[in-house]
């Protein structure tokens, strides 16, 4: 499943043999060793990579990855070598008062050189990796909205300083209609010293999704590399990403995202063997590969890691492939969900996503968004996720809605926009189903849509529910020795209580219960059933004003609705099977 990609990765793709260069001679330095590093750099001369020189594979040249910051101008500068910076006692207040400008230590960020050195955190094995010397060029796209000046600059400098010039086509800065004066006035002047940097201004606020698309639309490189605007690219970050995309054009390559501390701006190395995953309701997270998986696949810490989903902010993708995939859904607004959308699209439509451990980029993780959402933040994210769920999740969208988003399903007042184009796109691309994705790409996620199923036993009368074949009413009958098909019900994440396409429904008037065609968007078809195998509970009609429960008639074989009573055994029902959640 996880590839040990040595063979695949470095065999030459075309028939004409290409020469191969050493990517980088890595000298891994744990963070504690920055002092040693400092001494070392003070002494021996380190040769910079001249990446344009072609080398034959037989030559075993030690080549340093390009790092223009490896002999920093000011070795003693605040935050130099990625070390923690300290706010002087008399500036504490100032530092706190500026926190909300970016929701990180903006004061310290300003003190730190825009081209500081950071520790080379690549795993030692990266030293053995080779890359082709005719990799495609990339356009690096930063979109930003009111980004802090010093971090935006440091992001750009880190790209310029640590990317081989022959691989960097341009740096595109897409201003998503920032309000800050410094971003309007000073940016052009500052960036004019770098011929590769271009600034694109959006006339209205679009959010990061459409802002990235605006960058992609004018990009001249063969590969698009998206980055957040508060990052620092580490030594040798670019070559391994481009190598992966080059070897397999449908492969999307992500760097390891390391941490730039929001408090002291130190560069913190992250653990190895992490992959991007999601939990319901489509919440991104990291998951560490188990020792079993690592052993079974004979993985070392420099091997690519296949990811069910990407974090979203940092990745390289073949430009043509990005357009073949139909880019992002342009109907996604401002922030959120686009990483899920693109991840599902990539995997389900024939591509793949990998984290490349030899590529490392630091990112400032912030507690809050430093910009306003034109509409409310929660509503925006919900709407984006609902679009993704409707287009990509098939029947599994019930799990998404069931985990706290039932109000979206009802669509009262919520307009998630037109999805025709996205649905057509999925068809046109001939993408696989979401159940294929779960089975093959994310098998660890247990995703049963039904929470409980089988014959439903009433604990008072000790008989099972039965759907009448001639009437719409539900009946109760003695439990037979074999299971009748019309005794088989299920209870799902969207809280429907159903048999095939018929759902249990309370009568509009009266206390009866009947079956009607299922429709997930109808709130009156929802029931609450909180139960495990041992603990039985009530089936509660959620829509009714006072809580009413399904109750079995001790005599007569009928069921009806009555005010809930905690201790009434005739109101307790148990399904035969419950699924772990
Ligand atoms: O309206 C906006 N316009 C923008 O241009 C809102 C944001 N942006 C810019 C913003 O300035 C920044 O450069 O878009 C970029 C991402 O915004 P962040 O930094 O506020 O997002 P984040 O880091 O909190 O969130 C992660 O999830 C987002 C979901 O939409 C995006 O995919 C981000 O790129 C993504 N960031 C990462 O993957 C970095 C690692 C985080 C993790 C895990
Ligand atoms: Mn970010």
Coordinates of C-alpha atoms and ligand atoms in Angstrom, one line a residue:
X1 CA 0.0 0.0 0.0
X2 CA 2.7 2.4 0.9
X3 CA 5.3 2.2 -1.7
X4 CA 8.9 1.7 -1.1
X5 CA 9.5 3.6 -4.1
X6 CA 13.2 3.3 -4.7
X7 CA 12.8 1.4 -7.9
X8 CA 9.8 3.1 -9.3
X9 CA 10.9 6.6 -8.4
X10 CA 14.2 6.7 -10.0
X11 CA 13.9 4.6 -13.1
X12 CA 14.0 6.9 -16.1
X13 CA 10.6 7.5 -17.6
X14 CA 11.3 7.9 -21.3
X15 CA 13.1 5.7 -23.6
X16 CA 16.0 8.0 -24.0
X17 CA 18.1 7.7 -20.9
X18 CA 18.4 10.8 -18.9
X19 CA 21.3 11.7 -16.7
X20 CA 20.7 12.0 -13.0
X21 CA 22.1 14.4 -10.5
X22 CA 22.5 14.1 -6.9
X23 CA 19.7 16.0 -5.3
X24 CA 21.3 17.0 -2.2
X25 CA 24.0 16.0 0.2
X26 CA 22.1 16.2 3.3
X27 CA 23.6 16.9 6.6
X28 CA 20.8 16.4 9.0
X29 CA 21.0 18.5 12.0
X30 CA 18.7 17.9 14.9
X31 CA 17.5 21.2 16.4
X32 CA 19.7 21.0 19.4
X33 CA 22.7 21.1 17.2
X34 CA 22.2 24.6 15.7
X35 CA 25.1 25.8 17.8
X36 CA 27.4 23.3 16.2
X37 CA 26.0 24.2 12.9
X38 CA 26.9 27.8 13.6
X39 CA 30.5 26.8 14.3
X40 CA 30.8 24.6 11.3
X41 CA 29.5 27.3 9.0
X42 CA 31.9 29.7 10.5
X43 CA 34.8 27.5 9.4
X44 CA 34.6 25.3 6.4
X45 CA 33.5 26.8 3.0
X46 CA 30.3 25.1 1.8
X47 CA 29.8 24.9 -1.9
X48 CA 26.5 26.0 -3.3
X49 CA 24.8 23.9 -5.8
X50 CA 25.2 24.9 -9.4
X51 CA 22.0 23.2 -10.5
X52 CA 22.4 23.9 -14.1
X53 CA 25.4 21.7 -14.5
X54 CA 24.5 18.2 -15.8
X55 CA 26.2 15.4 -14.1
X56 CA 26.3 11.8 -15.2
X57 CA 24.9 9.2 -12.8
X58 CA 28.3 7.6 -12.4
X59 CA 29.7 10.8 -10.9
X60 CA 29.2 10.9 -7.2
X61 CA 29.4 14.6 -6.6
X62 CA 28.5 16.0 -3.3
X63 CA 26.1 18.7 -4.1
X64 CA 24.6 21.0 -1.6
X65 CA 21.0 21.9 -2.3
X66 CA 20.7 25.6 -3.0
X67 CA 20.5 27.6 0.2
X68 CA 21.5 31.2 0.0
X69 CA 21.0 31.5 3.7
X70 CA 23.5 29.0 4.8
X71 CA 26.0 31.8 5.7
X72 CA 23.6 34.3 7.3
X73 CA 24.6 37.9 7.3
X74 CA 23.9 38.2 11.0
X75 CA 24.5 35.0 12.9
X76 CA 23.4 36.5 16.2
X77 CA 20.1 37.9 14.8
X78 CA 16.9 37.2 16.7
X79 CA 15.4 33.8 15.6
X80 CA 18.5 33.0 13.5
X81 CA 18.8 29.3 12.6
X82 CA 15.1 28.9 13.5
X83 CA 15.8 29.3 17.1
X84 CA 13.2 30.6 19.5
X85 CA 13.0 34.4 19.8
X86 CA 12.4 36.1 23.1
X87 CA 10.4 39.2 23.7
X88 CA 12.4 41.6 25.9
X89 CA 10.5 42.4 29.2
X90 CA 9.9 46.0 28.3
X91 CA 8.3 45.0 25.0
X92 CA 5.9 42.3 26.3
X93 CA 2.9 44.5 26.2
X94 CA 3.6 45.7 22.7
X95 CA 4.0 42.2 21.6
X96 CA 0.7 41.1 23.1
X97 CA -1.1 44.1 21.6
X98 CA 0.0 43.1 18.2
X99 CA -0.9 39.5 18.4
X100 CA -4.3 39.9 16.7
X101 CA -2.7 41.4 13.6
X102 CA -1.9 37.9 12.6
X103 CA -2.8 35.7 15.6
X104 CA 0.8 34.9 16.1
X105 CA 3.8 36.8 17.5
X106 CA 3.9 39.6 14.9
X107 CA 6.2 41.6 17.1
X108 CA 8.9 38.9 17.1
X109 CA 8.4 38.1 13.4
X110 CA 9.4 41.6 12.7
X111 CA 12.6 41.2 14.5
X112 CA 13.7 38.1 12.7
X113 CA 15.6 38.5 9.4
X114 CA 13.4 37.9 6.4
X115 CA 16.1 35.5 5.1
X116 CA 17.0 33.7 8.3
X117 CA 18.5 30.2 8.2
X118 CA 16.6 27.3 9.6
X119 CA 17.8 23.8 10.5
X120 CA 17.9 21.3 7.8
X121 CA 15.4 18.7 9.1
X122 CA 15.5 16.2 6.2
X123 CA 15.9 12.6 7.2
X124 CA 19.5 11.3 6.5
X125 CA 18.4 8.9 3.8
X126 CA 17.5 11.9 1.6
X127 CA 21.2 12.1 0.9
X128 CA 20.9 9.0 -1.3
X129 CA 18.1 10.4 -3.4
X130 CA 18.7 11.5 -6.9
X131 CA 16.6 13.8 -9.1
X132 CA 16.5 14.2 -12.8
X133 CA 18.4 17.2 -14.2
X134 CA 15.6 18.1 -16.6
X135 CA 12.7 18.6 -14.1
X136 CA 9.9 20.9 -15.1
X137 CA 9.8 24.5 -13.9
X138 CA 7.2 25.5 -11.3
X139 CA 5.2 28.6 -10.6
X140 CA 4.9 29.2 -6.9
X141 CA 1.5 30.6 -6.0
X142 CA 0.9 32.5 -2.8
X143 CA -2.5 33.9 -2.2
X144 CA -3.0 36.1 0.8
X145 CA -5.5 38.3 2.5
X146 CA -4.1 40.8 5.0
X147 CA -1.0 38.8 5.6
X148 CA 1.5 40.2 8.0
X149 CA 4.3 42.0 6.1
X150 CA 7.3 40.3 7.7
X151 CA 5.9 36.8 7.3
X152 CA 4.8 37.4 3.7
X153 CA 8.3 38.6 3.0
X154 CA 10.0 35.7 4.8
X155 CA 7.8 33.3 2.8
X156 CA 8.9 34.8 -0.5
X157 CA 12.5 35.0 0.5
X158 CA 12.6 31.4 1.5
X159 CA 11.3 30.4 -1.9
X160 CA 13.8 32.6 -3.8
X161 CA 16.7 31.6 -1.6
X162 CA 16.1 27.8 -1.5
X163 CA 14.8 27.0 -4.9
X164 CA 17.2 26.2 -7.8
X165 CA 16.7 29.1 -10.3
X166 CA 16.3 26.8 -13.2
X167 CA 13.3 25.1 -11.5
X168 CA 11.6 28.3 -10.4
X169 CA 9.6 29.9 -13.2
X170 CA 8.0 32.7 -11.1
X171 CA 6.5 33.5 -7.8
X172 CA 2.9 34.7 -8.1
X173 CA 1.5 36.8 -5.3
X174 CA -2.3 36.9 -5.5
X175 CA -3.7 39.6 -3.3
X176 CA -7.2 38.5 -2.4
X177 CA -8.4 42.1 -1.9
X178 CA -6.4 42.9 1.2
X179 CA -7.3 45.9 3.2
X180 CA -3.9 46.7 4.7
X181 CA -2.2 49.8 3.3
X182 CA 1.3 48.3 3.5
X183 CA 0.1 45.5 1.1
X184 CA -1.2 48.1 -1.3
X185 CA 1.6 50.6 -1.3
X186 CA 4.9 48.9 -0.4
X187 CA 4.5 45.5 -2.0
X188 CA 5.2 46.4 -5.6
X189 CA 8.2 48.5 -4.7
X190 CA 9.7 45.8 -2.5
X191 CA 9.1 43.0 -4.9
X192 CA 10.4 44.9 -7.9
X193 CA 14.0 43.8 -6.9
X194 CA 13.0 40.3 -7.8
X195 CA 12.3 39.8 -11.5
X196 CA 10.6 36.5 -10.9
X197 CA 7.9 37.9 -8.5
X198 CA 4.6 39.0 -10.0
X199 CA 1.7 40.5 -8.1
X200 CA -1.9 39.9 -9.1
X201 CA -4.6 42.0 -7.5
X202 CA -8.2 40.7 -7.2
X203 CA -10.8 43.5 -7.4
X204 CA -13.0 41.8 -4.9
X205 CA -12.5 39.3 -2.2
X206 CA -12.9 35.8 -3.5
X207 CA -11.3 33.7 -0.8
X208 CA -8.3 31.4 -1.1
X209 CA -9.9 29.0 -3.6
X210 CA -10.7 31.4 -6.3
X211 CA -7.6 33.4 -5.5
X212 CA -5.4 30.4 -6.2
X213 CA -7.3 29.8 -9.4
X214 CA -6.6 33.3 -10.4
X215 CA -2.9 32.6 -9.9
X216 CA -3.1 29.3 -11.8
X217 CA -4.8 30.9 -14.7
X218 CA -1.8 33.2 -15.4
X219 CA 0.9 30.8 -14.3
X220 CA 3.6 30.0 -16.9
X221 CA 5.3 27.1 -15.2
X222 CA 4.5 23.5 -16.1
X223 CA 3.9 22.7 -12.4
X224 CA 1.8 24.7 -10.0
X225 CA 3.1 24.9 -6.4
X226 CA 0.7 26.3 -3.9
X227 CA 1.9 27.7 -0.6
X228 CA 0.3 29.5 2.4
X229 CA 1.7 33.0 2.8
X230 CA 3.3 32.4 6.3
X231 CA 5.7 29.6 5.6
X232 CA 9.4 29.0 5.3
X233 CA 10.7 26.6 2.7
X234 CA 13.5 24.5 4.0
X235 CA 16.7 23.5 2.2
X236 CA 16.1 21.3 -0.9
X237 CA 12.3 21.6 -0.5
X238 CA 11.5 21.9 -4.2
X239 CA 13.4 19.3 -6.1
X240 CA 11.8 16.2 -4.5
X241 CA 8.3 17.6 -5.1
X242 CA 9.0 18.3 -8.8
X243 CA 10.7 14.9 -9.1
X244 CA 7.5 13.2 -8.0
X245 CA 5.2 15.2 -10.3
X246 CA 7.6 14.7 -13.1
X247 CA 7.8 10.9 -12.7
X248 CA 4.0 10.6 -12.5
X249 CA 2.0 13.5 -13.7
X250 CA -1.1 12.4 -11.8
X251 CA 0.8 12.4 -8.6
X252 CA 0.3 15.4 -6.3
X253 CA 3.2 16.0 -4.0
X254 CA 3.1 17.6 -0.6
X255 CA 6.0 18.6 1.6
X256 CA 6.1 17.7 5.3
X257 CA 4.5 20.6 7.0
X258 CA 6.7 21.6 10.0
X259 CA 5.8 24.0 12.7
X260 CA 6.8 27.6 13.0
X261 CA 5.8 28.4 16.6
X262 CA 3.2 31.1 16.8
X263 CA 4.6 32.2 20.2
X264 CA 8.4 32.3 19.7
X265 CA 8.7 31.8 15.9
X266 CA 11.1 28.8 16.4
X267 CA 11.2 26.2 13.6
X268 CA 10.1 22.9 15.0
X269 CA 10.7 19.6 13.3
X270 CA 7.7 17.3 13.2
X271 CA 7.4 13.5 13.7
X272 CA 8.0 11.2 10.8
X273 CA 5.4 8.9 9.2
X274 CA 2.4 11.1 9.4
X275 CA -0.3 11.1 6.8
X276 CA -3.3 13.4 6.2
X277 CA -6.7 11.9 6.9
X278 CA -10.2 13.1 7.7
X279 CA -12.8 12.3 10.4
X280 CA -16.5 12.9 10.1
X281 CA -17.9 15.4 9.4
X282 CA -15.0 15.9 6.9
X283 CA -12.5 17.3 9.5
X284 CA -8.9 17.2 8.5
X285 CA -6.3 15.6 10.8
X286 CA -3.0 13.8 10.9
X287 CA -2.5 10.1 11.7
X288 CA 0.8 8.4 12.4
X289 CA 1.5 5.2 10.5
X290 CA 1.5 2.2 12.7
X291 CA 4.7 0.3 13.3
X292 CA 3.0 -2.7 11.5
X293 CA 2.5 -0.7 8.3
X294 CA 6.0 0.7 8.5
X295 CA 7.5 -2.8 9.0
X296 CA 5.3 -4.6 6.5
X297 CA 6.2 -2.1 3.8
X298 CA 9.8 -1.9 4.8
X299 CA 9.5 1.9 4.9
X300 CA 12.2 4.2 5.9
X301 CA 11.7 7.8 6.9
X302 CA 12.4 9.2 3.5
X303 CA 9.9 7.2 1.6
X304 CA 6.8 8.9 0.2
X305 CA 3.6 8.5 2.3
X306 CA 0.3 8.1 0.5
X307 CA -2.3 10.3 2.0
X308 CA -6.1 9.9 1.8
X309 CA -6.4 13.7 2.0
X310 CA -4.0 16.6 1.9
X311 CA -3.8 19.4 4.4
X312 CA -4.6 21.8 1.6
X313 CA -2.1 24.6 1.7
X314 CA 1.1 23.3 0.3
X315 CA 1.4 21.1 -2.7
X316 CA 2.8 20.7 -6.2
X317 CA 0.6 19.6 -9.1
X318 CA 1.2 19.3 -12.8
X319 CA -0.6 22.3 -14.3
X320 CA -2.2 20.5 -17.2
X321 CA -3.4 17.7 -14.9
X322 CA -4.9 20.3 -12.5
X323 CA -7.0 21.6 -15.4
X324 CA -7.9 18.2 -16.6
X325 CA -9.3 17.6 -13.1
X326 CA -11.4 20.7 -13.5
X327 CA -9.3 22.6 -10.8
X328 CA -11.1 23.3 -7.6
X329 CA -14.9 23.7 -7.5
X330 CA -14.9 27.5 -8.1
X331 CA -18.2 27.6 -6.2
X332 CA -16.3 27.1 -2.9
X333 CA -16.0 30.4 -1.0
X334 CA -13.3 32.0 1.1
X335 CA -11.8 29.1 3.2
X336 CA -12.3 25.5 3.9
X337 CA -13.3 22.2 2.3
X338 CA -11.3 22.7 -0.8
X339 CA -8.6 20.3 0.4
X340 CA -11.3 17.6 0.8
X341 CA -12.7 18.4 -2.6
X342 CA -9.4 18.2 -4.4
X343 CA -8.2 15.1 -2.5
X344 CA -11.3 13.1 -3.3
X345 CA -11.2 14.3 -6.9
X346 CA -7.5 13.3 -7.3
X347 CA -7.9 9.8 -5.8
X348 CA -11.3 9.0 -7.2
X349 CA -10.3 10.2 -10.7
X350 CA -7.1 8.3 -11.1
X351 CA -4.4 10.4 -9.3
X352 CA -2.6 10.1 -6.1
X353 CA -1.4 12.2 -3.2
X354 CA 1.8 11.8 -1.3
X355 CA 3.8 13.5 1.4
X356 CA 7.4 13.6 0.4
X357 CA 9.6 13.5 3.5
X358 CA 12.7 14.9 1.8
X359 CA 10.7 18.1 1.2
X360 CA 10.0 20.2 4.3
X361 CA 8.2 23.5 4.7
X362 CA 7.5 25.3 8.0
X363 CA 4.0 26.9 8.5
X364 CA 2.8 29.2 11.2
X365 CA -0.2 27.4 12.7
X366 CA -2.6 30.1 14.1
X367 CA -5.4 29.8 16.6
X368 CA -7.7 32.1 14.6
X369 CA -8.1 33.5 11.1
X370 CA -6.7 37.0 11.1
X371 CA -9.1 38.0 8.4
X372 CA -12.9 38.5 8.4
X373 CA -15.2 36.1 6.6
X374 CA -17.6 38.1 4.3
X375 CA -20.4 35.9 5.6
X376 CA -20.1 34.0 8.9
X377 CA -17.2 31.6 9.1
X378 CA -19.2 28.6 10.2
X379 CA -21.8 29.1 7.5
X380 CA -19.1 29.4 4.9
X381 CA -17.3 26.3 5.8
X382 CA -20.6 24.3 6.2
X383 CA -21.7 25.4 2.8
X384 CA -18.4 24.4 1.2
X385 CA -18.4 21.0 2.8
X386 CA -22.0 20.4 1.8
X387 CA -21.0 21.1 -1.8
X388 CA -18.2 18.6 -1.5
X389 CA -20.4 16.0 0.2
X390 CA -23.1 16.3 -2.5
X391 CA -20.7 15.9 -5.4
X392 CA -18.3 13.3 -4.1
X393 CA -19.6 11.3 -1.2
X394 CA -22.4 9.3 -2.8
X395 CA -24.4 7.4 -0.1
X396 CA -21.7 8.3 2.4
X397 CA -22.9 11.8 2.5
X398 CA -25.4 10.5 5.1
X399 CA -22.4 10.2 7.4
X400 CA -21.3 13.7 6.8
X401 CA -24.8 15.1 7.5
X402 CA -25.4 12.8 10.4
X403 CA -22.4 14.1 12.3
X404 CA -23.9 17.5 13.2
X405 CA -25.0 18.8 9.8
X406 CA -28.6 17.6 9.6
X407 CA -29.7 21.3 9.4
X408 CA -27.9 21.5 6.0
X409 CA -29.8 18.5 4.7
X410 CA -33.1 20.3 5.3
X411 CA -31.8 23.1 3.2
X412 CA -34.1 25.6 5.0
X413 CA -32.6 28.9 4.1
X414 CA -29.2 27.4 3.1
X415 CA -28.4 27.8 -0.5
X416 CA -25.4 25.7 -1.4
X417 CA -25.5 26.8 -5.0
X418 CA -25.7 25.0 -8.3
X419 CA -23.8 21.7 -8.5
X420 CA -24.7 20.6 -12.0
X421 CA -21.3 21.4 -13.5
X422 CA -19.4 19.6 -10.7
X423 CA -21.6 16.5 -11.0
X424 CA -21.1 16.5 -14.8
X425 CA -17.4 16.9 -14.3
X426 CA -17.3 13.8 -12.1
X427 CA -19.2 11.8 -14.8
X428 CA -17.0 13.1 -17.6
X429 CA -13.8 12.2 -15.8
X430 CA -15.2 8.7 -15.2
X431 CA -14.3 8.9 -11.5
X432 CA -14.7 5.9 -9.1
X433 CA -17.2 5.8 -6.3
X434 CA -16.6 7.0 -2.8
X435 CA -16.9 3.4 -1.5
X436 CA -14.0 2.5 -3.8
X437 CA -12.0 5.4 -2.3
X438 CA -12.8 4.2 1.2
X439 CA -11.9 0.6 0.5
X440 CA -8.7 1.3 -1.4
X441 CA -7.3 4.6 -0.2
X442 CA -8.6 5.0 3.3
X443 CA -9.5 1.5 4.6
X444 CA -8.8 2.4 8.2
X445 CA -11.9 4.6 8.2
X446 CA -14.8 2.5 9.4
X447 CA -17.8 4.0 7.6
X448 CA -21.0 2.1 8.1
X449 CA -23.9 4.3 7.0
X450 CA -26.3 2.3 9.2
X451 CA -25.8 2.5 12.9
X452 CA -28.1 -0.4 13.7
X453 CA -30.0 -3.0 11.7
X454 CA -31.9 -6.3 11.8
X455 CA -35.2 -7.3 13.5
X456 CA -36.2 -4.7 16.2
X457 CA -37.2 -6.3 19.5
X458 CA -39.6 -4.6 21.9
X459 CA -38.3 -5.1 25.4
X460 CA -41.7 -5.0 27.1
X461 CA -43.6 -7.3 24.9
X462 CA -40.6 -9.2 23.6
X463 CA -41.9 -9.2 20.0
X464 CA -40.5 -7.7 16.9
X465 CA -41.6 -4.9 14.6
X466 CA -43.2 -5.9 11.3
X467 CA -43.9 -3.9 8.2
X468 CA -47.3 -5.0 7.0
X469 CA -47.5 -6.1 3.5
X470 CA -51.1 -4.9 3.0
X471 CA -51.3 -1.8 5.2
X472 CA -49.0 1.2 5.8
X473 CA -49.1 0.6 9.5
X474 CA -46.3 -1.0 11.6
X475 CA -47.3 -4.1 13.5
X476 CA -45.9 -6.1 16.2
X477 CA -45.8 -9.9 16.0
X478 CA -44.2 -12.8 17.8
X479 CA -40.6 -13.3 17.1
X480 CA -40.5 -16.2 14.6
X481 CA -37.8 -18.8 14.6
X482 CA -36.5 -17.4 11.3
X483 CA -36.1 -13.8 10.3
X484 CA -38.7 -12.4 8.0
X485 CA -37.6 -9.9 5.4
X486 CA -40.3 -7.5 6.5
X487 CA -38.9 -7.5 10.0
X488 CA -35.6 -6.2 8.8
X489 CA -35.2 -2.5 9.6
X490 CA -32.2 -0.2 9.9
X491 CA -31.3 3.0 11.6
X492 CA -28.9 5.3 9.8
X493 CA -26.7 8.3 10.5
X494 CA -29.3 10.7 9.2
X495 CA -31.6 9.1 11.8
X496 CA -34.0 7.5 9.4
X497 CA -35.7 4.3 10.6
X498 CA -36.4 2.4 7.5
X499 CA -37.0 -0.8 5.7
X500 CA -35.6 -0.6 2.1
X501 CA -37.0 2.6 0.6
X502 CA -39.8 3.0 3.1
X503 CA -39.3 5.1 6.2
X504 CA -41.1 5.0 9.5
X505 CA -43.1 8.1 9.9
X506 CA -45.4 9.5 12.6
X507 CA -49.0 10.2 11.4
X508 CA -49.6 13.9 10.9
X509 CA -52.6 13.6 13.1
X510 CA -53.2 11.1 15.7
X511 CA -50.8 8.7 17.4
X512 CA -50.3 6.2 14.7
X513 CA -47.2 5.3 12.8
X514 CA -46.9 4.5 9.2
X515 CA -44.5 3.9 6.4
X516 CA -43.8 6.5 3.7
X517 CA -41.1 6.8 1.0
X518 CA -37.8 7.8 2.4
X519 CA -36.5 11.3 1.9
X520 CA -33.5 12.3 3.9
X521 CA -34.4 16.0 3.7
X522 CA -37.7 15.5 5.6
X523 CA -37.1 16.2 9.3
X524 CA -40.3 14.4 10.4
X525 CA -38.7 11.1 9.3
X526 CA -35.9 11.4 11.8
X527 CA -35.8 9.4 15.0
X528 CA -33.4 9.4 17.9
X529 CA -32.2 6.1 19.0
X530 CA -29.2 6.2 21.3
X531 CA -28.3 2.7 22.1
X532 CA -25.7 0.1 22.3
X533 CA -26.2 -3.6 22.3
X534 CA -26.7 -3.8 26.0
X535 CA -28.4 -0.5 26.6
X536 CA -31.8 -0.1 24.9
X537 CA -33.4 3.3 24.5
X538 CA -36.4 5.0 23.1
X539 CA -37.1 5.7 19.5
X540 CA -38.1 9.3 19.8
X541 CA -40.0 11.2 17.2
X542 CA -37.7 14.2 16.9
X543 CA -39.9 16.5 15.0
X544 CA -42.8 16.5 17.5
X545 CA -43.0 19.3 20.0
X546 CA -43.1 17.2 23.2
X547 CA -40.9 14.2 23.0
X548 CA -42.9 11.2 22.0
X549 CA -41.8 7.6 21.8
X550 CA -42.7 4.6 19.8
X551 CA -44.6 2.2 22.1
X552 CA -45.9 -1.3 21.6
X553 CA -49.4 -2.2 22.5
X554 CA -49.3 -5.1 24.9
X555 CA -52.4 -6.5 23.4
X556 CA -53.5 -6.2 19.8
X557 CA -50.2 -6.1 18.0
X558 CA -50.0 -2.4 17.1
X559 CA -47.6 0.4 17.7
X560 CA -48.3 4.0 18.5
X561 CA -46.7 7.2 19.8
X562 CA -46.9 8.3 23.3
X563 CA -45.2 10.8 25.6
X564 CA -41.8 9.4 26.5
X565 CA -41.4 7.6 29.8
X566 CA -37.9 6.6 30.8
X567 CA -38.9 3.4 32.6
X568 CA -41.5 2.1 30.3
X569 CA -40.2 -1.2 28.8
X570 CA -42.9 -1.1 26.0
X571 CA -41.0 2.0 24.7
X572 CA -37.7 0.3 24.5
X573 CA -36.5 -1.2 21.3
X574 CA -33.4 -3.1 20.4
X575 CA -32.0 -3.8 17.0
X576 CA -30.2 -7.1 16.4
X577 CA -26.9 -5.5 15.2
X578 CA -25.2 -2.3 16.3
X579 CA -22.2 -1.0 14.4
X580 CA -19.2 0.5 16.2
X581 CA -19.1 4.2 15.7
Ligands
LIG1 O1 -10.2 34.8 2.1 C1 -9.0 34.4 2.1 N1 -8.2 34.7 1.1 C2 -6.9 34.2 1.2 O2 -6.1 34.5 0.2 C3 -8.6 33.5 3.2 C4 -7.3 33.1 3.2 N2 -6.4 33.5 2.2 C5 -5.1 33.0 2.2 C6 -4.3 33.2 3.5 O3 -3.7 34.5 3.5 C7 -3.3 32.1 3.5 O4 -2.2 32.4 2.8 O5 -5.1 31.6 2.1 C8 -4.1 31.0 2.8 C9 -4.6 29.9 3.7 O6 -5.3 30.5 4.8 P1 -5.0 30.2 6.3 O7 -3.5 30.2 6.5 O8 -5.8 31.1 7.1 O9 -5.5 28.7 6.4 P2 -5.0 27.6 7.4 O10 -3.5 27.4 7.4 O11 -5.6 27.9 8.7 O12 -5.8 26.3 6.8 C10 -5.6 25.2 6.0 O13 -6.9 24.9 5.5 C11 -7.3 25.8 4.6 C12 -8.7 25.3 4.2 O14 -9.3 26.1 3.3 C13 -6.4 25.9 3.4 O15 -6.3 24.7 2.7 C14 -5.0 26.3 3.9 O16 -4.1 26.3 2.8 C15 -4.6 25.2 4.9 N3 -3.2 25.4 5.4 C16 -2.4 24.3 5.4 O17 -2.6 23.3 4.8 C17 -1.1 24.5 6.2 C18 -1.1 23.4 7.2 C19 -2.3 23.5 8.1 C20 -2.7 22.2 8.5 C21 -3.1 21.1 8.9
LIG2 MN1 -2.0 28.8 7.0

